Short mmCIF file of C-alpha atoms in Angstrom, two decimals:
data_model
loop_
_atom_site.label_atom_id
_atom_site.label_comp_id
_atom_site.label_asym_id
_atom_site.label_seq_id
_atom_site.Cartn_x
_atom_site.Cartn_y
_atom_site.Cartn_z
CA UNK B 1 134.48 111.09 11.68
CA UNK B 2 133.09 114.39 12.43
CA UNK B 3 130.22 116.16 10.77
CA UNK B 4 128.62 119.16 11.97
CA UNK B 5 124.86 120.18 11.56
CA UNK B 6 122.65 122.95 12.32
CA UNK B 7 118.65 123.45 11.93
CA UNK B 8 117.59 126.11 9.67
CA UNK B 9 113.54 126.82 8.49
CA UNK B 10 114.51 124.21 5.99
CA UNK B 11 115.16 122.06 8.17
CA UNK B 12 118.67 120.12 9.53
CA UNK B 13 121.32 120.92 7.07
CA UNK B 14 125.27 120.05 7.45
CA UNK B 15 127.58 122.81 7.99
CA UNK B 16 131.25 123.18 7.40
CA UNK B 17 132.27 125.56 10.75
CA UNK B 18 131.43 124.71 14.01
CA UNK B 19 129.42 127.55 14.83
CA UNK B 20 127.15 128.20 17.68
CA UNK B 21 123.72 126.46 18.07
CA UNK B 22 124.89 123.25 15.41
CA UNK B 23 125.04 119.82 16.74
CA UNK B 24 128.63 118.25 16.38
CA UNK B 25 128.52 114.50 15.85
CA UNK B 26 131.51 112.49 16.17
CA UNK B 27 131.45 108.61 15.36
CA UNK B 28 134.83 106.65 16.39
CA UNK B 29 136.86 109.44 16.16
CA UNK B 30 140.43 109.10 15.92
CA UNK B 31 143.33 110.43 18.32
CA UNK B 32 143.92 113.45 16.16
CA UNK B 33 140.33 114.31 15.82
CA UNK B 34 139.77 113.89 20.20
CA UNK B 35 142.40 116.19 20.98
CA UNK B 36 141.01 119.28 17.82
CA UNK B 37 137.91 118.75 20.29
CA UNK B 38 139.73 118.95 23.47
CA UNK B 39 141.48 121.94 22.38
CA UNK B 40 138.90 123.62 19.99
CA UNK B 41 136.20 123.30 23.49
CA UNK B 42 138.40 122.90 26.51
CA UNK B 43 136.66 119.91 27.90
CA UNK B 44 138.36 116.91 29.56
CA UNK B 45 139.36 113.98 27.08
CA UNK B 46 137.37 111.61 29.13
CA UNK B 47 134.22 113.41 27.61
CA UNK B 48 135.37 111.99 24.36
CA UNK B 49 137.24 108.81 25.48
CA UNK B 50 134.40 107.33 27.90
CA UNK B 51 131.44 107.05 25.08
CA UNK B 52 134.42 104.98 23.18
CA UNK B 53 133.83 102.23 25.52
CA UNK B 54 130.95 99.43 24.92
CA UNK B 55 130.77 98.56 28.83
CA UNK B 56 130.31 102.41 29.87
CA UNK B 57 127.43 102.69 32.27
CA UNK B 58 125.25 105.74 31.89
CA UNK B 59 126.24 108.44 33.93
CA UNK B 60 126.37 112.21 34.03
CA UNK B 61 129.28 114.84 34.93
CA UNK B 62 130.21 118.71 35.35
CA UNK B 63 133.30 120.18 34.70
CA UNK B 64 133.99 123.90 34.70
CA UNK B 65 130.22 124.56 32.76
CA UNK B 66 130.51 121.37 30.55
CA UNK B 67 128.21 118.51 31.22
CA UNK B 68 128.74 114.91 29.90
CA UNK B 69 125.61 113.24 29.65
CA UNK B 70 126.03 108.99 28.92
CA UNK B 71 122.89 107.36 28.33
CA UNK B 72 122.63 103.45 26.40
CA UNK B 73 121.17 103.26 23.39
CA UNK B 74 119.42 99.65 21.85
CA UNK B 75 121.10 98.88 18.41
CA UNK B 76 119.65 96.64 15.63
CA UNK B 77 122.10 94.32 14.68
CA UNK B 78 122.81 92.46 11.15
CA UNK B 79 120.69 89.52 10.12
CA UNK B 80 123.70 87.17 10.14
CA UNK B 81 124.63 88.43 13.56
CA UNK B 82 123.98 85.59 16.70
CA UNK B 83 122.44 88.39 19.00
CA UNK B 84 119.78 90.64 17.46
CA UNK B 85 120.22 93.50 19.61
CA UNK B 86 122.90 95.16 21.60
CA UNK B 87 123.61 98.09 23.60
CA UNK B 88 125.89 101.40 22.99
CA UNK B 89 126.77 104.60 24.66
CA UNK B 90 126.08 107.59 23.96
CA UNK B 91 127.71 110.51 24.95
CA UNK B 92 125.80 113.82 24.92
CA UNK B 93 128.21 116.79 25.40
CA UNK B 94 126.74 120.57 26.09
CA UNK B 95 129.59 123.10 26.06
CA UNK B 96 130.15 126.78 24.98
CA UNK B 97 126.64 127.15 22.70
CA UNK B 98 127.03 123.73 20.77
CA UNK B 99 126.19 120.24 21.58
CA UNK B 100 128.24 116.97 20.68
CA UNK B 101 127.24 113.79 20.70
CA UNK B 102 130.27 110.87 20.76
CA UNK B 103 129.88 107.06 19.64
CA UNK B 104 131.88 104.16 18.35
CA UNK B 105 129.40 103.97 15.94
CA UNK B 106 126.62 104.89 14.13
CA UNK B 107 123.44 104.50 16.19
CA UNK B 108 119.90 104.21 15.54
CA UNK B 109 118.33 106.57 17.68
CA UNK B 110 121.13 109.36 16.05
CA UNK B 111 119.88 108.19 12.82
CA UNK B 112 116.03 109.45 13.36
CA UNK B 113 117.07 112.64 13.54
CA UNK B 114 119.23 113.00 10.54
CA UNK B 115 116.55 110.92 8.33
CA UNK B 116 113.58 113.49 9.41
CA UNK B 117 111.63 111.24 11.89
CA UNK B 118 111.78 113.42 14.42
CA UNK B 119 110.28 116.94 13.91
CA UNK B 120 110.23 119.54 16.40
CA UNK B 121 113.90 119.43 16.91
CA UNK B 122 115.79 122.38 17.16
CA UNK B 123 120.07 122.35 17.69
CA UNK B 124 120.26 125.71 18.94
CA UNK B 125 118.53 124.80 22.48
CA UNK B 126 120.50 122.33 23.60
CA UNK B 127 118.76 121.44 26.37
CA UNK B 128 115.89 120.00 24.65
CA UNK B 129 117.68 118.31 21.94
CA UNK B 130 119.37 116.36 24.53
CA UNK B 131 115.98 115.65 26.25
CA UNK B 132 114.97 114.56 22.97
CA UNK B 133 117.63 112.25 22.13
CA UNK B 134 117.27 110.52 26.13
CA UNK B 135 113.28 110.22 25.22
CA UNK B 136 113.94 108.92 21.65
CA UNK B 137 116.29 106.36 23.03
CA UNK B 138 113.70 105.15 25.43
CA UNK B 139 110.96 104.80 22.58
CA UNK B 140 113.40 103.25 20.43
CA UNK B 141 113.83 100.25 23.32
CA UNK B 142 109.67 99.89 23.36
CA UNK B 143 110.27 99.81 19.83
CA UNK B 144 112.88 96.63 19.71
CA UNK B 145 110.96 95.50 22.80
CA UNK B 146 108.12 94.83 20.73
CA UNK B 147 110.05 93.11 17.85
CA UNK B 148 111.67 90.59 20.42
CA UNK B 149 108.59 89.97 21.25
CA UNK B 150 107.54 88.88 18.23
CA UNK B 151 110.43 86.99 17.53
CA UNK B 152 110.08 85.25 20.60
CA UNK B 153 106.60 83.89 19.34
CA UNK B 154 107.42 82.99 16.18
CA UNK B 155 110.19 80.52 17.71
CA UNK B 156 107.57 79.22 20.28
CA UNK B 157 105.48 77.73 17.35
CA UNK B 158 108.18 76.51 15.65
CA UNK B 159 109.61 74.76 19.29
CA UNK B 160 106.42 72.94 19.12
CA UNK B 161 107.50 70.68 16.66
CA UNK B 162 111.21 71.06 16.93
CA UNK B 163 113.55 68.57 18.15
CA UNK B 164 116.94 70.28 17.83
CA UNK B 165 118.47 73.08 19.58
CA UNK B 166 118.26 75.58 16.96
CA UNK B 167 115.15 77.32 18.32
CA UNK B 168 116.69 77.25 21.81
CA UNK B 169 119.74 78.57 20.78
CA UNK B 170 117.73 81.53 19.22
CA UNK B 171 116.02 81.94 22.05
CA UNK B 172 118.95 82.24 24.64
CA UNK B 173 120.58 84.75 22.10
CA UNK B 174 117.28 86.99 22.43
CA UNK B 175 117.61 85.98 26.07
CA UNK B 176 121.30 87.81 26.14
CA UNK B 177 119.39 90.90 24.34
CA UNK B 178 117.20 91.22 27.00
CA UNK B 179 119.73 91.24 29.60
CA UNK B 180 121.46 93.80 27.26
CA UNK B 181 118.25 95.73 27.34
CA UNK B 182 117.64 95.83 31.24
CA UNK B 183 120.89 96.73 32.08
CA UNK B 184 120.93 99.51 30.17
CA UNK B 185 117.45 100.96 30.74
CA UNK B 186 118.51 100.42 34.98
CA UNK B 187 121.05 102.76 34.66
CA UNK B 188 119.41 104.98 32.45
CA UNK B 189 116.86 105.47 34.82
CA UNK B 190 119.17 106.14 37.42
CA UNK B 191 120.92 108.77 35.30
CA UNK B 192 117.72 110.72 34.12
CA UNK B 193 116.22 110.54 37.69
CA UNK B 194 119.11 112.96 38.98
CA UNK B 195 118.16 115.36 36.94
CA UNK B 196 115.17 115.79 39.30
CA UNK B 197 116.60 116.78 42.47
CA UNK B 198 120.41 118.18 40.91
CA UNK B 199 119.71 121.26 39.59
CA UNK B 200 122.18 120.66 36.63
CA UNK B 201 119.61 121.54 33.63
CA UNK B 202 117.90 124.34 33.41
CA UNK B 203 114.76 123.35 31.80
CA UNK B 204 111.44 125.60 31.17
CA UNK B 205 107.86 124.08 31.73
CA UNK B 206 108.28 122.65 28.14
CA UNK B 207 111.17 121.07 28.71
CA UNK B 208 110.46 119.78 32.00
CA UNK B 209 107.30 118.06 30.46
CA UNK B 210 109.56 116.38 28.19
CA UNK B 211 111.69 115.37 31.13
CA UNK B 212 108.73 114.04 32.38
CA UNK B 213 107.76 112.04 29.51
CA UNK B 214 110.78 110.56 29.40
CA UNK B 215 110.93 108.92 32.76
CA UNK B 216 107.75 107.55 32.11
CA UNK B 217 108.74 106.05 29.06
CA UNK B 218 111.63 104.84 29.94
CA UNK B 219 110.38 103.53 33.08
CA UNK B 220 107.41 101.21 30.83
CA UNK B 221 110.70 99.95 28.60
CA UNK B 222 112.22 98.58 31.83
CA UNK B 223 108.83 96.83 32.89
CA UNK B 224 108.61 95.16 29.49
CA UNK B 225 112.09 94.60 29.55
CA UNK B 226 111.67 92.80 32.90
CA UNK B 227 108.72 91.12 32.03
CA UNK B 228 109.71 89.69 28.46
CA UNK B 229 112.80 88.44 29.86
CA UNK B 230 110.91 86.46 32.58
CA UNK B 231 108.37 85.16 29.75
CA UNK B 232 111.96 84.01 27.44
CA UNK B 233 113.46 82.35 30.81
CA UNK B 234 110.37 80.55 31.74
CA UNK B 235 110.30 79.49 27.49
CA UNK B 236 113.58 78.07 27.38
CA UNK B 237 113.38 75.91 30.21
CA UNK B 238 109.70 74.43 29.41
CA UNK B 239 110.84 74.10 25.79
CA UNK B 240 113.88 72.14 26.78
CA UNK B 241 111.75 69.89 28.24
CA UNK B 242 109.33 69.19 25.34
CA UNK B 243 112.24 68.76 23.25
CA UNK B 244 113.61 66.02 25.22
CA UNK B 245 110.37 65.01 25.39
CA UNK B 246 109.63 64.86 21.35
CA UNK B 247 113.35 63.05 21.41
CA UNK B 248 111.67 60.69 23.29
CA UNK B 249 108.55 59.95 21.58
CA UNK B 250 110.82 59.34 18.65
CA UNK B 251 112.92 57.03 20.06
CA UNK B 252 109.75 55.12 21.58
CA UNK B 253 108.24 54.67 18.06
CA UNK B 254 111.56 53.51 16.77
CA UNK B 255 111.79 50.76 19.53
CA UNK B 256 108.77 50.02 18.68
CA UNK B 257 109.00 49.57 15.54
CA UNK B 258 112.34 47.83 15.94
CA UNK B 259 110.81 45.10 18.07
CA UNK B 260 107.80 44.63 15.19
CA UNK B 261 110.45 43.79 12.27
CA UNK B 262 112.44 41.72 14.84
CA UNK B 263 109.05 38.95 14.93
CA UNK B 264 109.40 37.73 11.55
CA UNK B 265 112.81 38.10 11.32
CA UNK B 266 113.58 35.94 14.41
CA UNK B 267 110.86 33.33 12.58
CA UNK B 268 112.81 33.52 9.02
CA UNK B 269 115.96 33.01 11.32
CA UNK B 270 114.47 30.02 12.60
CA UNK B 271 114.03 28.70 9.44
CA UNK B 272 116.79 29.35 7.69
CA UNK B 273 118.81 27.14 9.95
CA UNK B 274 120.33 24.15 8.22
CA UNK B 275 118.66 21.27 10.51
CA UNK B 276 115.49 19.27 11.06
CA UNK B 277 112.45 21.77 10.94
CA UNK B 278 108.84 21.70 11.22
CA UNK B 279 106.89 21.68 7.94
CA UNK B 280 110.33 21.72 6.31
CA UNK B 281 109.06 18.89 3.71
CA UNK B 282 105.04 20.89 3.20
CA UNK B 283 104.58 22.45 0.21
CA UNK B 284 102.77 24.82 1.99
CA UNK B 285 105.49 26.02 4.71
CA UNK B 286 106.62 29.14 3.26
CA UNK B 287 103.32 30.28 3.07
CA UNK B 288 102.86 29.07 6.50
CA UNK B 289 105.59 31.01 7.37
CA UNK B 290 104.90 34.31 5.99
CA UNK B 291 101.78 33.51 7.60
CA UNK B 292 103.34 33.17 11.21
CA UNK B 293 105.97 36.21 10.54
CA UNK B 294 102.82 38.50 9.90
CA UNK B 295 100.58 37.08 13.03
CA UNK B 296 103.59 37.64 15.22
CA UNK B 297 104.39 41.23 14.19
CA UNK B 298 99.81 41.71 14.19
CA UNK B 299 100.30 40.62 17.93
CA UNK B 300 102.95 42.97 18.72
CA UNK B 301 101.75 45.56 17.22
CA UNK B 302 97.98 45.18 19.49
CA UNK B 303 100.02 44.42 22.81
CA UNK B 304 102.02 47.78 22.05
CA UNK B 305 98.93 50.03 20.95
CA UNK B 306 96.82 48.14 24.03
CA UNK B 307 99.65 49.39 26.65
CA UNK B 308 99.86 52.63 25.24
CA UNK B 309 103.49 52.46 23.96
CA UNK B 310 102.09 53.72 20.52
#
C-alpha cells in the first residue's frame, strides 16, 4: 500500500501525485509497487527490501544523494497475543525533495503523526521530519516502558498468592519484550550517534537541538530498558521460588491433615475386625470409641501445631 501526504496550513492532508515536499508512506508493499519506487526515484531496491525484514538492525546508508535511514520502532501488540510488545523497522528514505518511509506494517509511532499528536511537523523539510520520527520512536519506548512496568507489578501481587505458572509465564513473555526493547534501542543509539561526527545531515541549530534531544531520550529508554529487565529477571527467579514454596505449604497441610483422619480411622479399623475385642460386649464402646478416635486425632493435631508443622 502506498499513500502519499503533504502538510498544508490545514494541516496533513493526503495527496494523489507524488509531488515535492509530501511524505510517501509505503506499508508491505508488493513487488510491483517496489520496483514504480525504484524506477519513479532511482534508489537501490534494498532501500525498499531491507525495512521488509523483522530482524533488520538499524543502520544508515548513502547512495548517489539518497540516504536510508533504519531505526526500530516498539509495537503494541493484540490482547490475545503471548508477547505484549515487539519490535519493527523502519525505513526512513530522503531522496529527490520527498521523504518515504517503508514498513511491513502499520506502526505506532507512524500513526501519531497521521492522527494529529504530533504538531509542529512539517513534510517539506525532510530533515526534521525524520528527526522527528527517530525522537518520537524513542518517546514511544519510555512510553511502553512505563506500561511494562506496570504490568510487571500487577503480576507481582498476584504471584503472591499464586501457585501455578500462569503469572510466570506472563512474566517471561514481558521478559522477551524487554529483550525486544534493548536490542533495538542498542542499535538505535548506535545509528543516531553517527550522525554526530558523519556529516551526512545537514541540520540547522533547530534541528540539531532536536538531534540532541533525541539521544538523550533515547539514551534514558535504554537505561529503563536495562534496568526493568534486571528488576523482571531478578522477579521470575524469586517468584519461582515462592511458588514452589506455596506448593509446599500445601502439600504440608494436606499431610497433615491426612495423618489426622488416619487416627480414628486406624481405631474404627481396629474395631471393625471380626475377632475378640476390648469392650466389644459394653454398651458403652461405641461411644468409647468415638471417644478414643477424637482424643487421638486432638493429640495429633497439638504434637503437629507444637512442632510447627501447622
Amino acid at each position: 500500500m502506498i499513500a502519499a501526504y503533504i502538510t498544508t496550513h490545514t494541516g496533513l492532508v493526503p495527496v494523489e501525485n507524488w509531488v515535492d515536499g509530501c511524505w510517501i508512506k509505503v506499508v508491505n508493499p508488493t513487488e510491483k509497487e517496489i520496483a514504480l519506487l525504484v524506477e519513479r526515484f532511482g534508489v537501490w531496491i534494498e532501500f525498499f527490501t531491507d525495512p521488509l525484514d523483522v530482524d533488520e538492525r538499524a543502520r544508515f546508508e548513502v547512495d548517489e544523494g539518497n540516504m536510508l535511514m533504519l531505526i526500530r520502532s516498539p509495537r503494541r501488540e493484540p490482547e490475545e497475543a503471548a508477547i505484549p510488545y515487539i519490535t519493527l523497522p523502519i525505513g526512513i528514505i530522503l531522496t529527490g525533495n520527498v521523504i518515504i518511509t517503508v514498513t511491513l506494517t502499520e506502526v505506532d509511532v507512524l500513526e501519531e503523526f497521521l492522527s494529529g499528536w504530533v504538531r509542529n511537523f512539517d513534510t517539506k523539510t525532510r530533515t526534521r521530519f525524520a528527526l522527528q520520527i527517530c525522537y518520537r520512536t524513542a518517546l514511544r519506548f519510555l512510553r511502553y516502558l512505563k506500561d511494562i512496568n506496570r504490568m510487571s507489578n500487577l503480576i507481582e501481587m498476584n504471584l503472591y498468592r499464586s501457585s501455578t505458572n500462569d503469572q510466570l509465564l506472563d512474566l517471561f513473555n514481558l521478559h522477551k519484550s524487554l529483550v525486544f526493547f534493548t536490542t533495538s534501542l542498542r542499535s538505535n543509539s548506535l545509528m543516531v550517534e553517527k550522525f554526530s561526527y558523519s556529516n551526512i545531515l545537514e541540520m540547522t541549530d533547530d534541528e540539531h537541538d532536536l538531534y540532541e534531544e533525541m539521544v538523550i531520550e533515547n539514551k534514558q529508554a535504554l537505561e529503563m530498558a536495562n534496568i526493568y529487565t534486571s528488576i523482571v529477571m531478578g522477579m521470575t527467579g524469586t517468584f519461582a521460588s515462592i511458588i514452589n514454596n506455596n506448593v509446599n505449604v500445601v502439600m504440608k497441610l494436606l499431610t497433615s491433615i491426612t495423618i489426622l483422619i488416619s487416627l480414628p480411622t486406624l481405631i474404627a479399623s481396629i474395631y471393625g475386625m471380626n475377632v475378640g475385642l476390648p469392650l466389644q460386649d459394653n454398651p458403652m464402646a461405641f461411644l468409647f470409641i468415638m471417644f478414643g478416635a477424637v482424643a487421638a486425632s486432638a493429640i495429633g493435631l497439638f504434637i503437629l501445631v507444637r512442632w510447627k508443622v501447622l
